[in-house]
Amino acid sequence: MGKMTPDPNEDGMTASQRIDARIASFDDWRGQTLARIRAIIHQADPDVVETVKWGRVPVFEHDGILTTAETYKTAVKMTFAKGASLDDPSGLFNSSLEGNTRRAIDFHEGDPIDEAALKALIRAAVAQNTSTHAAKKAKPGAV
């Protein structure tokens, strides 16, 4: 599944192994939803890099953060780091709509997941990160 990055803050587990453990820690719909979202992300972007930040939040990156996948009591939340600047023709964003940068999708128990629309949104986020990354590299003196 994508590229795995070790997390030096943990006991030798890769980020992917930590996400596996996070999914396995749920015995309800949240683990299933998190696993499905993760699979969709990997289908949309086979080069995605999994990391874990802020203690135990799964983060999916490609030339920067694409999205996080947080679990709450009543929702699994996908937060797109630059979601406010992404087109969302299917209207997937339903949370964190007031900010200038991020947008999120809250999935609740029993909610359907529009895989095609979600993959399109993920690919748009990848394209945005990739173009921003390329522009930064092209600037004279950029690191």
C-alpha positions as CSV (number, residue, x, y, z in Angstrom):
1,M,0.0,0.0,0.0
2,G,1.8,3.1,-1.2
3,K,5.1,4.2,0.3
4,M,5.8,3.5,3.9
5,T,7.7,5.9,6.1
6,P,9.1,4.9,9.4
7,D,8.2,7.2,12.3
8,P,11.2,7.8,14.5
9,N,9.0,8.6,17.5
10,E,7.6,5.1,17.8
11,D,9.1,1.7,18.5
12,G,10.1,0.8,15.0
13,M,6.6,0.6,13.5
14,T,6.1,2.2,10.1
15,A,3.3,4.7,9.7
16,S,1.4,2.1,7.7
17,Q,1.7,-0.4,10.5
18,R,0.5,2.2,12.9
19,I,-2.5,3.0,10.7
20,D,-3.2,-0.8,10.5
21,A,-3.2,-0.9,14.3
22,R,-5.5,2.1,14.5
23,I,-8.0,0.5,12.1
24,A,-7.9,-2.7,14.1
25,S,-8.5,-0.9,17.3
26,F,-12.1,-0.2,16.3
27,D,-14.7,-3.0,16.5
28,D,-17.4,-1.0,14.8
29,W,-18.2,0.9,11.6
30,R,-15.4,3.5,12.2
31,G,-12.6,0.9,11.6
32,Q,-14.4,-0.3,8.4
33,T,-14.9,3.3,7.2
34,L,-11.3,4.3,7.9
35,A,-10.1,1.2,6.1
36,R,-12.3,1.9,3.1
37,I,-11.3,5.6,2.9
38,R,-7.6,4.5,3.1
39,A,-8.1,2.0,0.2
40,I,-9.8,4.7,-1.9
41,I,-6.9,7.1,-1.3
42,H,-4.5,4.5,-2.4
43,Q,-6.6,3.7,-5.5
44,A,-6.7,7.4,-6.4
45,D,-3.0,8.0,-5.8
46,P,-0.8,4.9,-5.8
47,D,2.2,7.2,-4.8
48,V,0.6,8.5,-1.6
49,V,2.8,8.4,1.4
50,E,1.3,7.4,4.7
51,T,2.4,9.2,7.9
52,V,1.0,9.6,11.4
53,K,1.0,13.0,13.0
54,W,-0.2,14.6,16.2
55,G,0.0,11.3,18.2
56,R,-2.2,9.0,16.2
57,V,-3.8,10.8,13.2
58,P,-3.4,9.0,9.9
59,V,-2.1,11.5,7.3
60,F,-1.8,10.9,3.6
61,E,0.8,13.0,1.7
62,H,2.0,13.6,-1.8
63,D,4.2,16.7,-2.1
64,G,2.6,17.9,1.1
65,I,-0.4,16.9,3.1
66,L,-3.4,15.8,1.0
67,T,-5.8,14.7,3.8
68,T,-6.0,13.4,7.3
69,A,-8.4,10.7,8.6
70,E,-9.5,11.4,12.1
71,T,-11.9,9.2,14.0
72,Y,-14.5,10.5,16.5
73,K,-17.3,8.9,18.4
74,T,-19.9,9.7,15.7
75,A,-17.8,10.4,12.6
76,V,-14.7,9.6,10.6
77,K,-13.5,13.0,9.3
78,M,-11.3,13.4,6.2
79,T,-9.8,16.9,6.3
80,F,-8.3,18.2,3.1
81,A,-5.4,20.5,3.9
82,K,-6.1,22.8,1.0
83,G,-9.7,21.8,0.5
84,A,-11.1,25.4,0.2
85,S,-9.2,25.9,-3.1
86,L,-10.4,22.6,-4.6
87,D,-13.5,22.2,-6.9
88,D,-16.1,20.0,-5.2
89,P,-18.7,19.5,-8.0
90,S,-20.2,16.5,-6.2
91,G,-20.6,18.5,-2.9
92,L,-18.7,16.0,-0.8
93,F,-17.4,18.7,1.7
94,N,-19.9,18.9,4.6
95,S,-17.7,20.1,7.4
96,S,-15.2,22.9,8.2
97,L,-16.8,25.0,5.5
98,E,-16.1,28.3,7.2
99,G,-12.3,28.4,7.0
100,N,-10.2,29.8,4.3
101,T,-7.9,26.8,3.8
102,R,-9.2,23.4,4.9
103,R,-12.4,21.6,4.1
104,A,-13.6,18.3,5.5
105,I,-16.0,15.4,4.9
106,D,-17.6,13.8,7.9
107,F,-18.7,10.2,7.3
108,H,-21.3,8.9,9.8
109,E,-22.4,5.4,10.4
110,G,-24.3,4.1,7.4
111,D,-23.3,7.0,5.1
112,P,-22.6,6.0,1.6
113,I,-19.2,6.8,0.1
114,D,-19.3,8.2,-3.4
115,E,-16.0,6.5,-4.4
116,A,-15.8,8.1,-7.9
117,A,-16.3,11.6,-6.5
118,L,-13.9,11.0,-3.6
119,K,-11.2,9.7,-6.0
120,A,-11.7,12.8,-8.2
121,L,-11.3,15.1,-5.1
122,I,-8.2,13.2,-4.0
123,R,-6.7,13.5,-7.5
124,A,-7.4,17.2,-7.5
125,A,-5.6,17.6,-4.2
126,V,-2.6,15.6,-5.6
127,A,-2.6,17.8,-8.7
128,Q,-2.7,21.0,-6.6
129,N,0.1,19.8,-4.3
130,T,2.2,18.7,-7.2
131,S,1.8,21.9,-9.1
132,T,2.6,24.0,-6.0
133,H,5.6,21.8,-5.3
134,A,6.9,22.1,-8.9
135,A,6.4,25.9,-8.8
136,K,8.4,26.2,-5.6
137,K,11.2,24.1,-7.1
138,A,11.3,26.2,-10.3
139,K,11.8,29.5,-8.4
140,P,15.4,30.6,-8.4
141,G,17.0,30.0,-5.0
142,A,14.2,27.6,-4.0
143,V,15.2,24.7,-1.8
